[in-house]
Short mmCIF file of C-alpha atoms in Angstrom, two decimals:
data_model
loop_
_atom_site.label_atom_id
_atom_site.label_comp_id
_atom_site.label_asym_id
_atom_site.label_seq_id
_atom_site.Cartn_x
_atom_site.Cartn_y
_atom_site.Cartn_z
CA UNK A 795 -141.08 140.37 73.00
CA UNK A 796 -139.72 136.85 73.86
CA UNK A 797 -137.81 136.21 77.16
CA UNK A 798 -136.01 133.24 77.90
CA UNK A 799 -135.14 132.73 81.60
CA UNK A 800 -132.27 130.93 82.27
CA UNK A 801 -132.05 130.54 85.80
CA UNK A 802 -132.35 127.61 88.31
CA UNK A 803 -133.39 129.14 91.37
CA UNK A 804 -136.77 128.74 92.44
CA UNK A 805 -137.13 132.14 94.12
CA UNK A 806 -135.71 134.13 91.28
CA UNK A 807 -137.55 132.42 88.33
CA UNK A 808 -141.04 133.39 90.36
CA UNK A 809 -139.54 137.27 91.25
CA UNK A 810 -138.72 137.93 87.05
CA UNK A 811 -142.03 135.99 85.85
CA UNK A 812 -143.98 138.17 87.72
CA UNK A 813 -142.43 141.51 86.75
CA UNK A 814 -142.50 140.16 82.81
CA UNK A 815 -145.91 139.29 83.47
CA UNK A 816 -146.61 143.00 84.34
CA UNK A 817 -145.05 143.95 81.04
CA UNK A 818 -148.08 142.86 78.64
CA UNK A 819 -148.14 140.24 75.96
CA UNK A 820 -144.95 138.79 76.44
CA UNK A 821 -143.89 134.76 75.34
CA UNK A 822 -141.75 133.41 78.39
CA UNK A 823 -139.52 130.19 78.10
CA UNK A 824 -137.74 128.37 80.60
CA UNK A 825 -133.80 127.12 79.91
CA UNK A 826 -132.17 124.58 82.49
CA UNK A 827 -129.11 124.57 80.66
CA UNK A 828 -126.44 125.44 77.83
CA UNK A 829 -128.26 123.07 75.57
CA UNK A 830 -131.94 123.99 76.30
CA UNK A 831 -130.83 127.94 75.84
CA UNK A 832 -129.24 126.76 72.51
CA UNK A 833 -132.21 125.24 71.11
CA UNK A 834 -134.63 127.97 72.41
CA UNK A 835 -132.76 130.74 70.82
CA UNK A 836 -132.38 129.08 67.63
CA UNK A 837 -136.86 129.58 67.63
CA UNK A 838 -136.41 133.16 69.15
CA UNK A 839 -133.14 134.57 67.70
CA UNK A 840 -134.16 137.83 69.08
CA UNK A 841 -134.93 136.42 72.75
CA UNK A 842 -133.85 138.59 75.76
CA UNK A 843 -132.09 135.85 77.81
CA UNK A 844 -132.31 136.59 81.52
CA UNK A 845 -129.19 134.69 82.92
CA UNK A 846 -127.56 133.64 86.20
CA UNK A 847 -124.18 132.53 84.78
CA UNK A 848 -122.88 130.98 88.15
CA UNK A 849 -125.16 128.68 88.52
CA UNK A 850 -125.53 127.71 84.43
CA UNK A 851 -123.55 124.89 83.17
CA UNK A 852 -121.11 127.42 80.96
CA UNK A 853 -117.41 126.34 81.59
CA UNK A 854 -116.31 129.79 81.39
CA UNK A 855 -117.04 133.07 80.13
CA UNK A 856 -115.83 132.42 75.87
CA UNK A 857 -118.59 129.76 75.62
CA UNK A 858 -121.19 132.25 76.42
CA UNK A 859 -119.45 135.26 74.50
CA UNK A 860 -119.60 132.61 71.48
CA UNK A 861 -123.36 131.71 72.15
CA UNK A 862 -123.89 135.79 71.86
CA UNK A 863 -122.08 136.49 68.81
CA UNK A 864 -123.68 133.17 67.49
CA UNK A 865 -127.16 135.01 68.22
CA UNK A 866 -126.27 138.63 67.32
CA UNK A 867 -129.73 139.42 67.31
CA UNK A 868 -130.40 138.55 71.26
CA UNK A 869 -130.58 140.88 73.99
CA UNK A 870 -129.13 139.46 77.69
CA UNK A 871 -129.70 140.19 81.45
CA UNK A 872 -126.97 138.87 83.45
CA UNK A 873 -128.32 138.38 86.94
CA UNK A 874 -126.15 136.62 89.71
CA UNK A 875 -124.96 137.15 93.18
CA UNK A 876 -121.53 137.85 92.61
CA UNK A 877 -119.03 138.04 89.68
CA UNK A 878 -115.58 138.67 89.41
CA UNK A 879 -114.17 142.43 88.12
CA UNK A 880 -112.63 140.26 85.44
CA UNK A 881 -115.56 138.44 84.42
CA UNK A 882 -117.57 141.82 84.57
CA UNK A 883 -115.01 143.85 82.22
CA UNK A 884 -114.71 140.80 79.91
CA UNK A 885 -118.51 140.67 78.76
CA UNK A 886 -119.12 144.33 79.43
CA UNK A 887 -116.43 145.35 76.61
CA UNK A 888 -117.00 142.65 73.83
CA UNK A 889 -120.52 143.20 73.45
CA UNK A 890 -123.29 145.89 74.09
CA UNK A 891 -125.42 142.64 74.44
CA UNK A 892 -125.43 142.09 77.90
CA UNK A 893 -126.94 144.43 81.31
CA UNK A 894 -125.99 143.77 84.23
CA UNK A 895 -127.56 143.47 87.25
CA UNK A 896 -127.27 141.94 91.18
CA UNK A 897 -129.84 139.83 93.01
CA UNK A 898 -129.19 141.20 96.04
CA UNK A 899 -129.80 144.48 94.61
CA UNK A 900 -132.84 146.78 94.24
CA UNK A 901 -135.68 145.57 92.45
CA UNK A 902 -135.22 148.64 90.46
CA UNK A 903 -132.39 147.78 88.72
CA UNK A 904 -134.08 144.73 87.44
CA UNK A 905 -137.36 147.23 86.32
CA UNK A 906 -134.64 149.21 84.33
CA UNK A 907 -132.79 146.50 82.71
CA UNK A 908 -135.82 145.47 81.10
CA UNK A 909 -136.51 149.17 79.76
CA UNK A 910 -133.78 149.26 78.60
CA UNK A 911 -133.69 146.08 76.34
CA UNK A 912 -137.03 146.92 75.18
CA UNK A 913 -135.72 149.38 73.49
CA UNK A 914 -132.38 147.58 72.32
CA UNK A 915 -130.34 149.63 74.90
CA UNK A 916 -128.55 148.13 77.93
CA UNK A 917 -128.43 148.73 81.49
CA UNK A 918 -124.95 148.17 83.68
CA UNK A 919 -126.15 148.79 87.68
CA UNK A 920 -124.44 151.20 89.70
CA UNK A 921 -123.06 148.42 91.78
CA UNK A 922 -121.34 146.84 88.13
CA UNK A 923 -120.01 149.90 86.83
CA UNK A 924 -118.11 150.43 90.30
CA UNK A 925 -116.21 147.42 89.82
CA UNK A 926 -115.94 147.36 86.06
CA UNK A 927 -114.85 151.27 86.14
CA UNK A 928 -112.65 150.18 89.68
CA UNK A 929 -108.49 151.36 89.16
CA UNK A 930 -107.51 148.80 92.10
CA UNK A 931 -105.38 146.15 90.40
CA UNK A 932 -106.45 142.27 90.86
CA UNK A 933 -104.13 139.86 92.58
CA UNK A 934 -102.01 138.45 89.77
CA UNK A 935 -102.24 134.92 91.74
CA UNK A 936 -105.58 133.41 94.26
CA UNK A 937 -105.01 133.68 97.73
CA UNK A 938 -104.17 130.38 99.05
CA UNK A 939 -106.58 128.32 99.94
CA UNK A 940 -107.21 126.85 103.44
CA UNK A 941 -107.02 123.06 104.40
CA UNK A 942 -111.03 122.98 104.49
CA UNK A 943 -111.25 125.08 101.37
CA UNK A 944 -109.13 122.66 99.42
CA UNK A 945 -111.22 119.75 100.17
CA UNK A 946 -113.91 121.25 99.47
CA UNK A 947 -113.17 121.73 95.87
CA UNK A 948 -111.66 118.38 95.54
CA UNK A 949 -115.69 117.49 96.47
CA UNK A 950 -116.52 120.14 93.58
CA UNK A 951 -114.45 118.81 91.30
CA UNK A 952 -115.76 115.21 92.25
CA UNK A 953 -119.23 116.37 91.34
CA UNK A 954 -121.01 116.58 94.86
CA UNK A 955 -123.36 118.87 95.23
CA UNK A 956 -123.46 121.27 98.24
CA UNK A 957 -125.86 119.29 100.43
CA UNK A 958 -123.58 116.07 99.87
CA UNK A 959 -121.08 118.19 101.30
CA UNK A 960 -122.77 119.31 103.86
CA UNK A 961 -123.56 116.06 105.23
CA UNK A 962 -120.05 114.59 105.07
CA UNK A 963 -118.42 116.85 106.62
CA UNK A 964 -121.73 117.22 109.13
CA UNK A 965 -121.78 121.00 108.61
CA UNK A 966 -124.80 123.47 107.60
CA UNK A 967 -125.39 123.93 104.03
CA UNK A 968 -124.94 127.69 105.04
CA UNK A 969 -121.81 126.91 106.10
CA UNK A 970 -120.30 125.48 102.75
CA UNK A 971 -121.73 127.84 100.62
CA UNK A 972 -120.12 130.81 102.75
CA UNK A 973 -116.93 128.17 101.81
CA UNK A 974 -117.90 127.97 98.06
CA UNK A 975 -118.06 131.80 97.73
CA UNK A 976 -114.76 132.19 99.56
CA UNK A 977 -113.39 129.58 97.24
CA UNK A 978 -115.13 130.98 93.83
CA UNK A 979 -113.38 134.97 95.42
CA UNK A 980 -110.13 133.93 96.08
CA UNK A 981 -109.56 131.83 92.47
CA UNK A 982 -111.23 134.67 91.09
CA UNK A 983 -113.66 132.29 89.34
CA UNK A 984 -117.58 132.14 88.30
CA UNK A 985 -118.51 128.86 88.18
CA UNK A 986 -117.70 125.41 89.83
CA UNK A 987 -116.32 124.80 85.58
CA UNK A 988 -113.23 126.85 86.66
CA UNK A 989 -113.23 125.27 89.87
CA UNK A 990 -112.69 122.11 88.59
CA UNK A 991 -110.39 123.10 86.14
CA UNK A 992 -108.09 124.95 88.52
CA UNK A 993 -108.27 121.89 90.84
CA UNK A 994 -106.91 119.84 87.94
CA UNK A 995 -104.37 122.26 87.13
CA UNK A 996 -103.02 122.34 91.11
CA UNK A 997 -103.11 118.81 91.31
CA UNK A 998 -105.81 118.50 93.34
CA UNK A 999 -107.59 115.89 91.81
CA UNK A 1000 -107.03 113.30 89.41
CA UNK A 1001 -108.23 113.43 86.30
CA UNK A 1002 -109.46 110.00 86.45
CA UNK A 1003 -111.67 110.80 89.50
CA UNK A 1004 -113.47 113.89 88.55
CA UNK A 1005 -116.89 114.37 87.64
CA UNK A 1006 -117.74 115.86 84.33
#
């Protein structure tokens, strides 16, 4: 089976190499973006893609839906921190492509999403079918934002990263990524895409000034 990992973080790329290592004769490729995955699964249309979507350069959640209908034939592991209920019960109805899983959760989960697409099934984790299955309504509008949260997505939207940030506003890196998640919850977003696109919407940058 072919896997395609599309993830940018260090620690997880070594974690899932290792466990599809222990599977056997497997092919593994690397993806470091929407273009890269493109290309790859074009040579492996049935690939299982193992995917952190919020940090992946997808502007929202139709361009991958359209890269997975595109490639009917591929299998996909969504593996992130955190994502939204809507997010969740958007790509968990259209398609029986995608598992789910958390990487803050047990390894376990991981072991059985790949079962599971080896035999063209699909895991959801217990933690993802919570929210997905969840009755509580969500907010119809994003809580406001505070003074320090708005700037910091005027820097988002400007295309610094989180260590630029950091530095100009001489806090921790820790400390602006607690901000970013805060930020991401409350506008019920993925991806600093939406961010940037709900700045622009709110006025909160120009669209002369920000970074695409």
């Amino acid at each position: 089976m072919n896997y395609i990992l599309a993830d940018n973080q260090e620690l997880t790329r070594f974690a899932v190499e290792s466990l599809i290592r222990q599977r056997g004769e497997s092919a593994l490729f690397r993806a470091s973006d929407k273009a890269s995955l493109v290309l790859l699964l074009k040579e492996h249309e049935n690939a299982v893609v193992l995917l952190d979507y919020t940090l992946f350069d997808f502007a929202d959640e139709d361009q991958l839906l359209i890269i997975a209908e595109r490639f009917s034939l591929s299998q996909w592991i969504l593996i992130s921190d955190e994502l939204t209920p809507r997010f969740l019960r958007r790509v968990v109805y259209a398609s029986h492509q995608f598992s789910i899983v958390f990487k803050d959760g047990p390894l376990s989960d991981l072991r059985a999403a790949l079962d599971a697409v080896g035999s063209y099934g699909r895991h959801i984790s217990q933690r993802a079918l919570e929210v997905i299955i969840s009755q509580h309504q969500e907010e119809e509008h994003p809580s406001i934002l505070t003074e320090t949260e708005t700037e910091i997505v005027r820097a988002i939207a400007q295309g610094k990263t989180t260590k630029e940030i950091a530095n100009e506003r001489f806090s921790s890196v820790h400390t602006i990524t607690t901000h970013r998640k805060n930020i991401f919850r409350k506008l019920g977003v993925n991806t600093a895409h939406e961010v940037i696109k709900y700045a622009l919407r709110a006025g909160l940058v120009d669209s002369s000034e920000f970074y695409i």
